[in-house]
Amino acid sequence: MQTKKVYRFTVEEEKKMRLDLFLREKIPYLSRSFIQRLIEEENVKVNGCSSEKCLLVHKRDKILITIPPVAEPKVKPEPIPVDILWEDENLVVVNKPAGMLSHPTSRGEKNSLVNALLFHCGHLCEMGAPLRQGIVHRLDKDTSGVMVVAKDDYTYLGLSAQFRKRVVKKTYVALVRGIPPREEGIIKGKIGRDPRCGKKMVLEGRSSHQAVTHYQALKKWKNYSLLKLHPLTGRTHQIRLHLHLINCFLMGDEIYGGKKWQDFPCKLKRAMLHAKSLGFFHPKTEEWMEFEAPLPPDMQSVINYLNLEKLT
């Protein structure tokens, strides 16, 4: 059973900001929906009184937030091999394989990266959600590549701030069906939840936010391309959706890959997307660090096939 947590803040300047947004800024590891629920359940007091999420905070307001204890699900360590690219007492950088969840979900999956790292490291930061220990950012199950995971609270908050402020440099490579209109360019398009399916994202969907991706063509065949992608924002499924805007479709992507997602002579077992490199400032040493994961064998095999066959 988790003990309750109490936070106290004094607004130091005239913010003209909603209470829920102010608290989201102050406690970044809590989701906005969780903060709103705390407000609705009267666990947030402003100047000693219960409040509403839409209240605007003012200079010298005193805010007390109480997070009641809850029974937390346990994530069990599992002896799963992990490809460690870097490790110190504060963080660990890994090359996550395709097919592995970044963390368990409420459905109780095992064999996730968190399960593996708890066995390898012994502990991870517990500031985030109970099932997401140490997870600062996430790769989809089918996406391989570089991830950084925090071991302590200070590192977690420092890395989270860098992701939020877009300091982190992320580079992906993708195999797509289609040829981009230019050798390189910028893709812009708002991304939000699909009103018909809450787990799926769509362009101009519900509660859309602007997203920006830089792309560069590394290699082109007659009807396929190898692209390098640098997402300047971090929206869910951003790359997979933005590819549509340049008439390219991620090979092997059953959800977003278009009607011909499996239109390839070799059967593809997953979407051909790889997080090739990740750069950030180490929260403790303030040193810039950058890590790279080699192209996985399945994507290299597709490239080799395309080079030999010159498919139309």
PDB file of C-alpha atoms in Angstrom:
ATOM      1  CA  MET A   1       0.000   0.000   0.000  1.00  0.00           C
ATOM      2  CA  GLN A   2       1.393   3.362  -1.026  1.00  0.00           C
ATOM      3  CA  THR A   3       1.555   6.156   1.593  1.00  0.00           C
ATOM      4  CA  LYS A   4      -0.185   9.420   0.772  1.00  0.00           C
ATOM      5  CA  LYS A   5       1.850  12.217  -0.791  1.00  0.00           C
ATOM      6  CA  VAL A   6       1.394  15.908  -0.006  1.00  0.00           C
ATOM      7  CA  TYR A   7       2.647  18.840  -2.100  1.00  0.00           C
ATOM      8  CA  ARG A   8       2.517  22.536  -1.217  1.00  0.00           C
ATOM      9  CA  PHE A   9       3.010  25.390  -3.674  1.00  0.00           C
ATOM     10  CA  THR A  10       2.846  29.171  -3.483  1.00  0.00           C
ATOM     11  CA  VAL A  11       2.200  30.967  -6.761  1.00  0.00           C
ATOM     12  CA  GLU A  12       5.156  33.340  -7.081  1.00  0.00           C
ATOM     13  CA  GLU A  13       3.929  35.431 -10.020  1.00  0.00           C
ATOM     14  CA  GLU A  14       0.705  36.325 -11.778  1.00  0.00           C
ATOM     15  CA  LYS A  15       0.207  33.256 -13.957  1.00  0.00           C
ATOM     16  CA  LYS A  16      -3.315  33.595 -15.400  1.00  0.00           C
ATOM     17  CA  MET A  17      -3.210  29.829 -15.748  1.00  0.00           C
ATOM     18  CA  ARG A  18      -5.844  27.201 -14.988  1.00  0.00           C
ATOM     19  CA  LEU A  19      -5.303  25.290 -11.761  1.00  0.00           C
ATOM     20  CA  ASP A  20      -5.014  21.883 -13.459  1.00  0.00           C
ATOM     21  CA  LEU A  21      -2.455  23.206 -15.944  1.00  0.00           C
ATOM     22  CA  PHE A  22      -0.455  24.899 -13.174  1.00  0.00           C
ATOM     23  CA  LEU A  23      -0.251  21.643 -11.228  1.00  0.00           C
ATOM     24  CA  ARG A  24       0.622  19.671 -14.377  1.00  0.00           C
ATOM     25  CA  GLU A  25       3.565  22.051 -14.833  1.00  0.00           C
ATOM     26  CA  LYS A  26       4.651  21.718 -11.217  1.00  0.00           C
ATOM     27  CA  ILE A  27       4.267  17.916 -11.001  1.00  0.00           C
ATOM     28  CA  PRO A  28       5.035  16.706 -14.548  1.00  0.00           C
ATOM     29  CA  TYR A  29       4.913  13.002 -13.749  1.00  0.00           C
ATOM     30  CA  LEU A  30       1.169  13.254 -12.972  1.00  0.00           C
ATOM     31  CA  SER A  31      -1.206  13.188 -15.935  1.00  0.00           C
ATOM     32  CA  ARG A  32      -3.635  16.063 -16.409  1.00  0.00           C
ATOM     33  CA  SER A  33      -6.620  13.692 -16.139  1.00  0.00           C
ATOM     34  CA  PHE A  34      -5.302  12.375 -12.787  1.00  0.00           C
ATOM     35  CA  ILE A  35      -4.861  15.940 -11.502  1.00  0.00           C
ATOM     36  CA  GLN A  36      -8.403  16.815 -12.599  1.00  0.00           C
ATOM     37  CA  ARG A  37      -9.719  13.790 -10.720  1.00  0.00           C
ATOM     38  CA  LEU A  38      -7.851  14.902  -7.587  1.00  0.00           C
ATOM     39  CA  ILE A  39      -9.486  18.337  -7.905  1.00  0.00           C
ATOM     40  CA  GLU A  40     -12.952  16.835  -8.399  1.00  0.00           C
ATOM     41  CA  GLU A  41     -12.472  14.615  -5.328  1.00  0.00           C
ATOM     42  CA  GLU A  42     -11.504  17.713  -3.272  1.00  0.00           C
ATOM     43  CA  ASN A  43      -7.911  16.615  -2.769  1.00  0.00           C
ATOM     44  CA  VAL A  44      -6.683  20.018  -3.956  1.00  0.00           C
ATOM     45  CA  LYS A  45      -7.135  23.129  -1.786  1.00  0.00           C
ATOM     46  CA  VAL A  46      -6.477  26.699  -2.889  1.00  0.00           C
ATOM     47  CA  ASN A  47      -6.055  29.058   0.055  1.00  0.00           C
ATOM     48  CA  GLY A  48      -7.661  26.398   2.246  1.00  0.00           C
ATOM     49  CA  CYS A  49     -10.753  25.890   0.085  1.00  0.00           C
ATOM     50  CA  SER A  50     -11.818  23.249  -2.429  1.00  0.00           C
ATOM     51  CA  SER A  51     -11.646  24.426  -5.997  1.00  0.00           C
ATOM     52  CA  GLU A  52     -12.418  23.658  -9.636  1.00  0.00           C
ATOM     53  CA  LYS A  53      -9.999  22.640 -12.387  1.00  0.00           C
ATOM     54  CA  CYS A  54     -10.815  25.758 -14.435  1.00  0.00           C
ATOM     55  CA  LEU A  55      -9.965  28.178 -11.601  1.00  0.00           C
ATOM     56  CA  LEU A  56      -7.243  30.664 -12.573  1.00  0.00           C
ATOM     57  CA  VAL A  57      -4.380  30.793 -10.091  1.00  0.00           C
ATOM     58  CA  HIS A  58      -3.100  34.173  -8.896  1.00  0.00           C
ATOM     59  CA  LYS A  59       0.045  35.490  -7.287  1.00  0.00           C
ATOM     60  CA  ARG A  60       0.455  34.463  -3.615  1.00  0.00           C
ATOM     61  CA  ASP A  61      -2.203  31.713  -3.873  1.00  0.00           C
ATOM     62  CA  LYS A  62      -1.310  28.808  -1.587  1.00  0.00           C
ATOM     63  CA  ILE A  63      -2.076  25.393  -3.057  1.00  0.00           C
ATOM     64  CA  LEU A  64      -2.161  22.092  -1.175  1.00  0.00           C
ATOM     65  CA  ILE A  65      -2.456  18.850  -3.127  1.00  0.00           C
ATOM     66  CA  THR A  66      -2.897  15.471  -1.452  1.00  0.00           C
ATOM     67  CA  ILE A  67      -2.510  12.205  -3.327  1.00  0.00           C
ATOM     68  CA  PRO A  68      -4.304   9.526  -1.291  1.00  0.00           C
ATOM     69  CA  PRO A  69      -2.746   6.095  -0.853  1.00  0.00           C
ATOM     70  CA  VAL A  70      -3.797   3.459  -3.357  1.00  0.00           C
ATOM     71  CA  ALA A  71      -3.073  -0.218  -3.711  1.00  0.00           C
ATOM     72  CA  GLU A  72      -0.448  -0.487  -6.416  1.00  0.00           C
ATOM     73  CA  PRO A  73      -0.069  -3.391  -8.811  1.00  0.00           C
ATOM     74  CA  LYS A  74       3.309  -5.041  -8.582  1.00  0.00           C
ATOM     75  CA  VAL A  75       5.614  -5.464 -11.552  1.00  0.00           C
ATOM     76  CA  LYS A  76       7.694  -8.586 -11.101  1.00  0.00           C
ATOM     77  CA  PRO A  77      11.326  -8.719 -12.197  1.00  0.00           C
ATOM     78  CA  GLU A  78      11.886 -11.241 -14.992  1.00  0.00           C
ATOM     79  CA  PRO A  79      15.216 -12.680 -16.203  1.00  0.00           C
ATOM     80  CA  ILE A  80      14.884 -11.414 -19.766  1.00  0.00           C
ATOM     81  CA  PRO A  81      18.046 -10.523 -21.728  1.00  0.00           C
ATOM     82  CA  VAL A  82      18.452  -6.775 -22.330  1.00  0.00           C
ATOM     83  CA  ASP A  83      20.745  -5.059 -24.842  1.00  0.00           C
ATOM     84  CA  ILE A  84      22.350  -2.377 -22.625  1.00  0.00           C
ATOM     85  CA  LEU A  85      23.955   0.524 -24.499  1.00  0.00           C
ATOM     86  CA  TRP A  86      24.897   2.528 -21.367  1.00  0.00           C
ATOM     87  CA  GLU A  87      24.309   2.247 -17.646  1.00  0.00           C
ATOM     88  CA  ASP A  88      25.281   4.243 -14.568  1.00  0.00           C
ATOM     89  CA  GLU A  89      23.783   4.765 -11.109  1.00  0.00           C
ATOM     90  CA  ASN A  90      21.158   7.198 -12.458  1.00  0.00           C
ATOM     91  CA  LEU A  91      19.915   5.804 -15.766  1.00  0.00           C
ATOM     92  CA  VAL A  92      20.106   2.975 -18.257  1.00  0.00           C
ATOM     93  CA  VAL A  93      19.965   3.209 -22.068  1.00  0.00           C
ATOM     94  CA  VAL A  94      18.782   0.137 -23.949  1.00  0.00           C
ATOM     95  CA  ASN A  95      18.163  -1.110 -27.469  1.00  0.00           C
ATOM     96  CA  LYS A  96      14.571  -2.349 -27.144  1.00  0.00           C
ATOM     97  CA  PRO A  97      13.729  -5.216 -29.507  1.00  0.00           C
ATOM     98  CA  ALA A  98      10.593  -5.225 -31.642  1.00  0.00           C
ATOM     99  CA  GLY A  99       7.785  -7.239 -30.044  1.00  0.00           C
ATOM    100  CA  MET A 100       8.536  -6.108 -26.480  1.00  0.00           C
ATOM    101  CA  LEU A 101       6.201  -3.757 -24.597  1.00  0.00           C
ATOM    102  CA  SER A 102       7.918  -0.790 -22.958  1.00  0.00           C
ATOM    103  CA  HIS A 103       5.922  -1.497 -19.780  1.00  0.00           C
ATOM    104  CA  PRO A 104       3.023  -3.720 -18.657  1.00  0.00           C
ATOM    105  CA  THR A 105      -0.518  -2.396 -18.979  1.00  0.00           C
ATOM    106  CA  SER A 106      -3.545  -2.886 -16.746  1.00  0.00           C
ATOM    107  CA  ARG A 107      -4.180  -6.152 -18.599  1.00  0.00           C
ATOM    108  CA  GLY A 108      -1.196  -7.594 -16.740  1.00  0.00           C
ATOM    109  CA  GLU A 109       1.187  -8.451 -19.584  1.00  0.00           C
ATOM    110  CA  LYS A 110       4.602  -9.808 -18.734  1.00  0.00           C
ATOM    111  CA  ASN A 111       7.895  -9.832 -20.636  1.00  0.00           C
ATOM    112  CA  SER A 112       8.056  -6.015 -20.852  1.00  0.00           C
ATOM    113  CA  LEU A 113      11.159  -3.843 -20.725  1.00  0.00           C
ATOM    114  CA  VAL A 114      10.273  -2.757 -17.173  1.00  0.00           C
ATOM    115  CA  ASN A 115      10.082  -6.414 -16.053  1.00  0.00           C
ATOM    116  CA  ALA A 116      13.478  -7.062 -17.620  1.00  0.00           C
ATOM    117  CA  LEU A 117      15.156  -3.944 -16.178  1.00  0.00           C
ATOM    118  CA  LEU A 118      13.821  -4.543 -12.660  1.00  0.00           C
ATOM    119  CA  PHE A 119      15.629  -7.884 -12.748  1.00  0.00           C
ATOM    120  CA  HIS A 120      18.778  -6.380 -14.278  1.00  0.00           C
ATOM    121  CA  CYS A 121      18.993  -3.150 -12.215  1.00  0.00           C
ATOM    122  CA  GLY A 122      17.233  -4.173  -9.001  1.00  0.00           C
ATOM    123  CA  HIS A 123      15.207  -0.952  -8.915  1.00  0.00           C
ATOM    124  CA  LEU A 124      13.849   1.839 -11.117  1.00  0.00           C
ATOM    125  CA  CYS A 125      12.357   5.259 -10.362  1.00  0.00           C
ATOM    126  CA  GLU A 126       8.832   4.924  -8.921  1.00  0.00           C
ATOM    127  CA  MET A 127       7.608   8.494  -9.520  1.00  0.00           C
ATOM    128  CA  GLY A 128       5.525   7.611 -12.581  1.00  0.00           C
ATOM    129  CA  ALA A 129       2.558   5.264 -12.788  1.00  0.00           C
ATOM    130  CA  PRO A 130       3.137   1.971 -10.903  1.00  0.00           C
ATOM    131  CA  LEU A 131       3.349  -0.069 -14.096  1.00  0.00           C
ATOM    132  CA  ARG A 132       5.710   2.423 -15.764  1.00  0.00           C
ATOM    133  CA  GLN A 133       8.615   2.475 -13.325  1.00  0.00           C
ATOM    134  CA  GLY A 134      11.435   4.567 -14.772  1.00  0.00           C
ATOM    135  CA  ILE A 135       9.696   5.067 -18.120  1.00  0.00           C
ATOM    136  CA  VAL A 136      10.301   8.628 -19.320  1.00  0.00           C
ATOM    137  CA  HIS A 137       9.267   8.002 -22.922  1.00  0.00           C
ATOM    138  CA  ARG A 138       7.835   5.012 -24.726  1.00  0.00           C
ATOM    139  CA  LEU A 139       8.306   3.079 -27.941  1.00  0.00           C
ATOM    140  CA  ASP A 140       5.408   1.113 -29.420  1.00  0.00           C
ATOM    141  CA  LYS A 141       5.581  -2.647 -28.994  1.00  0.00           C
ATOM    142  CA  ASP A 142       6.552  -3.195 -32.641  1.00  0.00           C
ATOM    143  CA  THR A 143       9.114  -0.350 -32.733  1.00  0.00           C
ATOM    144  CA  SER A 144      12.714  -1.279 -32.003  1.00  0.00           C
ATOM    145  CA  GLY A 145      15.525   1.003 -30.903  1.00  0.00           C
ATOM    146  CA  VAL A 146      16.997   3.318 -28.294  1.00  0.00           C
ATOM    147  CA  MET A 147      15.208   4.088 -25.016  1.00  0.00           C
ATOM    148  CA  VAL A 148      16.426   5.770 -21.825  1.00  0.00           C
ATOM    149  CA  VAL A 149      15.017   4.691 -18.436  1.00  0.00           C
ATOM    150  CA  ALA A 150      15.482   6.515 -15.106  1.00  0.00           C
ATOM    151  CA  LYS A 151      16.627   4.851 -11.898  1.00  0.00           C
ATOM    152  CA  ASP A 152      15.970   7.762  -9.500  1.00  0.00           C
ATOM    153  CA  ASP A 153      13.517  10.642  -9.050  1.00  0.00           C
ATOM    154  CA  TYR A 154      15.963  13.449  -9.913  1.00  0.00           C
ATOM    155  CA  THR A 155      16.909  11.788 -13.191  1.00  0.00           C
ATOM    156  CA  TYR A 156      13.279  11.056 -14.026  1.00  0.00           C
ATOM    157  CA  LEU A 157      12.233  14.689 -13.562  1.00  0.00           C
ATOM    158  CA  GLY A 158      15.280  15.993 -15.429  1.00  0.00           C
ATOM    159  CA  LEU A 159      14.731  13.750 -18.439  1.00  0.00           C
ATOM    160  CA  SER A 160      10.965  14.407 -18.421  1.00  0.00           C
ATOM    161  CA  ALA A 161      11.634  18.150 -18.588  1.00  0.00           C
ATOM    162  CA  GLN A 162      13.960  17.682 -21.572  1.00  0.00           C
ATOM    163  CA  PHE A 163      11.337  15.685 -23.456  1.00  0.00           C
ATOM    164  CA  ARG A 164       8.665  18.253 -22.591  1.00  0.00           C
ATOM    165  CA  LYS A 165      10.855  21.169 -23.714  1.00  0.00           C
ATOM    166  CA  ARG A 166      11.954  19.306 -26.888  1.00  0.00           C
ATOM    167  CA  VAL A 167      15.595  19.303 -25.916  1.00  0.00           C
ATOM    168  CA  VAL A 168      15.946  15.585 -26.636  1.00  0.00           C
ATOM    169  CA  LYS A 169      17.151  14.665 -30.133  1.00  0.00           C
ATOM    170  CA  LYS A 170      15.313  11.646 -31.573  1.00  0.00           C
ATOM    171  CA  THR A 171      16.105  10.019 -34.914  1.00  0.00           C
ATOM    172  CA  TYR A 172      14.165   7.151 -36.511  1.00  0.00           C
ATOM    173  CA  VAL A 173      14.560   5.183 -39.718  1.00  0.00           C
ATOM    174  CA  ALA A 174      11.538   3.799 -41.555  1.00  0.00           C
ATOM    175  CA  LEU A 175      10.923   1.592 -44.577  1.00  0.00           C
ATOM    176  CA  VAL A 176       7.897   2.916 -46.447  1.00  0.00           C
ATOM    177  CA  ARG A 177       5.822   2.164 -49.504  1.00  0.00           C
ATOM    178  CA  GLY A 178       5.942   5.263 -51.663  1.00  0.00           C
ATOM    179  CA  ILE A 179       8.402   7.975 -52.693  1.00  0.00           C
ATOM    180  CA  PRO A 180       8.519  11.297 -50.794  1.00  0.00           C
ATOM    181  CA  PRO A 181       7.922  14.469 -52.878  1.00  0.00           C
ATOM    182  CA  ARG A 182      11.391  15.871 -52.045  1.00  0.00           C
ATOM    183  CA  GLU A 183      14.715  14.563 -50.833  1.00  0.00           C
ATOM    184  CA  GLU A 184      14.010  16.174 -47.474  1.00  0.00           C
ATOM    185  CA  GLY A 185      11.398  18.402 -45.908  1.00  0.00           C
ATOM    186  CA  ILE A 186       9.155  19.231 -42.954  1.00  0.00           C
ATOM    187  CA  ILE A 187       5.808  17.528 -42.298  1.00  0.00           C
ATOM    188  CA  LYS A 188       3.232  19.391 -40.212  1.00  0.00           C
ATOM    189  CA  GLY A 189      -0.193  18.138 -39.197  1.00  0.00           C
ATOM    190  CA  LYS A 190      -2.367  18.139 -36.081  1.00  0.00           C
ATOM    191  CA  ILE A 191      -2.850  14.785 -34.358  1.00  0.00           C
ATOM    192  CA  GLY A 192      -5.639  13.798 -31.974  1.00  0.00           C
ATOM    193  CA  ARG A 193      -7.726  10.860 -30.782  1.00  0.00           C
ATOM    194  CA  ASP A 194      -9.980   9.065 -33.240  1.00  0.00           C
ATOM    195  CA  PRO A 195     -13.551   9.798 -32.020  1.00  0.00           C
ATOM    196  CA  ARG A 196     -14.613   6.331 -33.215  1.00  0.00           C
ATOM    197  CA  CYS A 197     -11.733   4.467 -31.536  1.00  0.00           C
ATOM    198  CA  GLY A 198     -10.091   6.043 -28.496  1.00  0.00           C
ATOM    199  CA  LYS A 199      -6.879   3.999 -28.795  1.00  0.00           C
ATOM    200  CA  LYS A 200      -6.223   5.132 -32.364  1.00  0.00           C
ATOM    201  CA  MET A 201      -4.860   8.514 -33.419  1.00  0.00           C
ATOM    202  CA  VAL A 202      -5.962  10.448 -36.504  1.00  0.00           C
ATOM    203  CA  LEU A 203      -5.054  13.670 -38.253  1.00  0.00           C
ATOM    204  CA  GLU A 204      -7.278  16.526 -37.022  1.00  0.00           C
ATOM    205  CA  GLY A 205      -8.785  14.176 -34.412  1.00  0.00           C
ATOM    206  CA  ARG A 206     -10.285  14.952 -31.024  1.00  0.00           C
ATOM    207  CA  SER A 207      -8.187  17.371 -28.913  1.00  0.00           C
ATOM    208  CA  SER A 208      -5.676  17.741 -31.744  1.00  0.00           C
ATOM    209  CA  HIS A 209      -2.205  19.181 -31.179  1.00  0.00           C
ATOM    210  CA  GLN A 210       0.252  20.373 -33.782  1.00  0.00           C
ATOM    211  CA  ALA A 211       3.033  17.928 -34.625  1.00  0.00           C
ATOM    212  CA  VAL A 212       6.187  18.480 -36.687  1.00  0.00           C
ATOM    213  CA  THR A 213       8.495  15.902 -38.290  1.00  0.00           C
ATOM    214  CA  HIS A 214      11.609  16.460 -40.404  1.00  0.00           C
ATOM    215  CA  TYR A 215      12.305  13.754 -42.994  1.00  0.00           C
ATOM    216  CA  GLN A 216      15.175  12.863 -45.296  1.00  0.00           C
ATOM    217  CA  ALA A 217      15.263  10.193 -48.001  1.00  0.00           C
ATOM    218  CA  LEU A 218      18.250   7.907 -47.426  1.00  0.00           C
ATOM    219  CA  LYS A 219      17.527   5.509 -50.291  1.00  0.00           C
ATOM    220  CA  LYS A 220      14.822   5.076 -52.925  1.00  0.00           C
ATOM    221  CA  TRP A 221      13.702   2.120 -55.000  1.00  0.00           C
ATOM    222  CA  LYS A 222      10.942   2.137 -57.631  1.00  0.00           C
ATOM    223  CA  ASN A 223       8.064   2.133 -55.153  1.00  0.00           C
ATOM    224  CA  TYR A 224       9.749   1.981 -51.758  1.00  0.00           C
ATOM    225  CA  SER A 225      11.946   4.303 -49.691  1.00  0.00           C
ATOM    226  CA  LEU A 226      14.189   4.273 -46.661  1.00  0.00           C
ATOM    227  CA  LEU A 227      13.613   7.481 -44.686  1.00  0.00           C
ATOM    228  CA  LYS A 228      15.375   9.144 -41.767  1.00  0.00           C
ATOM    229  CA  LEU A 229      12.863  10.912 -39.524  1.00  0.00           C
ATOM    230  CA  HIS A 230      13.432  13.478 -36.804  1.00  0.00           C
ATOM    231  CA  PRO A 231      10.226  14.210 -34.834  1.00  0.00           C
ATOM    232  CA  LEU A 232      10.436  17.721 -33.373  1.00  0.00           C
ATOM    233  CA  THR A 233       7.343  17.027 -31.245  1.00  0.00           C
ATOM    234  CA  GLY A 234       6.319  13.851 -29.442  1.00  0.00           C
ATOM    235  CA  ARG A 235       2.711  13.070 -30.309  1.00  0.00           C
ATOM    236  CA  THR A 236       1.440   9.503 -30.107  1.00  0.00           C
ATOM    237  CA  HIS A 237       1.898   7.679 -33.462  1.00  0.00           C
ATOM    238  CA  GLN A 238       3.225  10.922 -34.957  1.00  0.00           C
ATOM    239  CA  ILE A 239       5.586   9.377 -37.511  1.00  0.00           C
ATOM    240  CA  ARG A 240       3.108   6.745 -38.650  1.00  0.00           C
ATOM    241  CA  LEU A 241       0.439   9.363 -39.340  1.00  0.00           C
ATOM    242  CA  HIS A 242       2.696  12.042 -40.803  1.00  0.00           C
ATOM    243  CA  LEU A 243       3.965   9.623 -43.438  1.00  0.00           C
ATOM    244  CA  HIS A 244       0.457   9.684 -44.955  1.00  0.00           C
ATOM    245  CA  LEU A 245       0.826  13.397 -45.670  1.00  0.00           C
ATOM    246  CA  ILE A 246       3.730  12.751 -48.042  1.00  0.00           C
ATOM    247  CA  ASN A 247       2.017   9.703 -49.620  1.00  0.00           C
ATOM    248  CA  CYS A 248       4.290   7.233 -47.873  1.00  0.00           C
ATOM    249  CA  PHE A 249       3.016   4.315 -45.791  1.00  0.00           C
ATOM    250  CA  LEU A 250       4.973   2.423 -43.169  1.00  0.00           C
ATOM    251  CA  MET A 251       5.608  -1.098 -44.411  1.00  0.00           C
ATOM    252  CA  GLY A 252       4.075  -3.802 -42.226  1.00  0.00           C
ATOM    253  CA  ASP A 253       1.896  -1.335 -40.288  1.00  0.00           C
ATOM    254  CA  GLU A 254      -1.521  -2.989 -40.061  1.00  0.00           C
ATOM    255  CA  ILE A 255      -3.183   0.011 -38.377  1.00  0.00           C
ATOM    256  CA  TYR A 256      -1.807   2.989 -40.311  1.00  0.00           C
ATOM    257  CA  GLY A 257      -0.097   1.361 -43.294  1.00  0.00           C
ATOM    258  CA  GLY A 258      -3.008   1.735 -45.722  1.00  0.00           C
ATOM    259  CA  LYS A 259      -4.922  -0.960 -47.628  1.00  0.00           C
ATOM    260  CA  LYS A 260      -1.690  -2.417 -49.001  1.00  0.00           C
ATOM    261  CA  TRP A 261       0.153  -2.582 -45.679  1.00  0.00           C
ATOM    262  CA  GLN A 262       1.181  -6.204 -46.372  1.00  0.00           C
ATOM    263  CA  ASP A 263       1.817  -5.674 -50.106  1.00  0.00           C
ATOM    264  CA  PHE A 264       5.334  -7.061 -50.140  1.00  0.00           C
ATOM    265  CA  PRO A 265       6.699 -10.444 -51.332  1.00  0.00           C
ATOM    266  CA  CYS A 266       8.209 -11.213 -47.915  1.00  0.00           C
ATOM    267  CA  LYS A 267       5.742 -11.414 -45.020  1.00  0.00           C
ATOM    268  CA  LEU A 268       6.459  -8.618 -42.561  1.00  0.00           C
ATOM    269  CA  LYS A 269       5.839  -9.418 -38.902  1.00  0.00           C
ATOM    270  CA  ARG A 270       5.809  -5.817 -37.689  1.00  0.00           C
ATOM    271  CA  ALA A 271       5.899  -2.177 -38.769  1.00  0.00           C
ATOM    272  CA  MET A 272       9.303  -1.298 -40.237  1.00  0.00           C
ATOM    273  CA  LEU A 273      10.198   1.525 -37.800  1.00  0.00           C
ATOM    274  CA  HIS A 274      13.383   1.771 -35.724  1.00  0.00           C
ATOM    275  CA  ALA A 275      14.473   4.397 -33.162  1.00  0.00           C
ATOM    276  CA  LYS A 276      18.035   4.718 -34.436  1.00  0.00           C
ATOM    277  CA  SER A 277      19.469   7.322 -32.058  1.00  0.00           C
ATOM    278  CA  LEU A 278      18.664   9.338 -28.940  1.00  0.00           C
ATOM    279  CA  GLY A 279      20.508  12.351 -27.525  1.00  0.00           C
ATOM    280  CA  PHE A 280      19.975  14.174 -24.213  1.00  0.00           C
ATOM    281  CA  PHE A 281      21.793  15.969 -21.379  1.00  0.00           C
ATOM    282  CA  HIS A 282      22.583  13.717 -18.424  1.00  0.00           C
ATOM    283  CA  PRO A 283      20.522  15.232 -15.569  1.00  0.00           C
ATOM    284  CA  LYS A 284      23.324  14.750 -13.016  1.00  0.00           C
ATOM    285  CA  THR A 285      26.509  15.490 -14.994  1.00  0.00           C
ATOM    286  CA  GLU A 286      24.846  17.864 -17.521  1.00  0.00           C
ATOM    287  CA  GLU A 287      26.949  16.159 -20.213  1.00  0.00           C
ATOM    288  CA  TRP A 288      25.401  15.745 -23.681  1.00  0.00           C
ATOM    289  CA  MET A 289      25.042  12.030 -24.429  1.00  0.00           C
ATOM    290  CA  GLU A 290      23.995  10.404 -27.689  1.00  0.00           C
ATOM    291  CA  PHE A 291      23.390   6.725 -28.355  1.00  0.00           C
ATOM    292  CA  GLU A 292      22.744   4.732 -31.502  1.00  0.00           C
ATOM    293  CA  ALA A 293      21.244   1.279 -32.099  1.00  0.00           C
ATOM    294  CA  PRO A 294      22.130  -0.655 -35.258  1.00  0.00           C
ATOM    295  CA  LEU A 295      19.438  -1.473 -37.784  1.00  0.00           C
ATOM    296  CA  PRO A 296      17.685  -4.700 -36.684  1.00  0.00           C
ATOM    297  CA  PRO A 297      18.062  -7.838 -38.832  1.00  0.00           C
ATOM    298  CA  ASP A 298      14.457  -7.860 -40.125  1.00  0.00           C
ATOM    299  CA  MET A 299      14.735  -4.340 -41.552  1.00  0.00           C
ATOM    300  CA  GLN A 300      18.172  -5.055 -42.981  1.00  0.00           C
ATOM    301  CA  SER A 301      16.763  -8.155 -44.688  1.00  0.00           C
ATOM    302  CA  VAL A 302      14.057  -6.071 -46.390  1.00  0.00           C
ATOM    303  CA  ILE A 303      16.695  -3.570 -47.593  1.00  0.00           C
ATOM    304  CA  ASN A 304      18.840  -6.410 -48.949  1.00  0.00           C
ATOM    305  CA  TYR A 305      15.821  -7.837 -50.795  1.00  0.00           C
ATOM    306  CA  LEU A 306      14.949  -4.466 -52.310  1.00  0.00           C
ATOM    307  CA  ASN A 307      18.542  -3.952 -53.426  1.00  0.00           C
ATOM    308  CA  LEU A 308      18.530  -7.301 -55.228  1.00  0.00           C
ATOM    309  CA  GLU A 309      15.032  -7.319 -56.697  1.00  0.00           C
ATOM    310  CA  LYS A 310      14.538  -3.608 -57.510  1.00  0.00           C
ATOM    311  CA  LEU A 311      10.813  -4.041 -56.865  1.00  0.00           C
ATOM    312  CA  THR A 312       8.235  -1.882 -58.670  1.00  0.00           C
TER     313      THR A 312
END
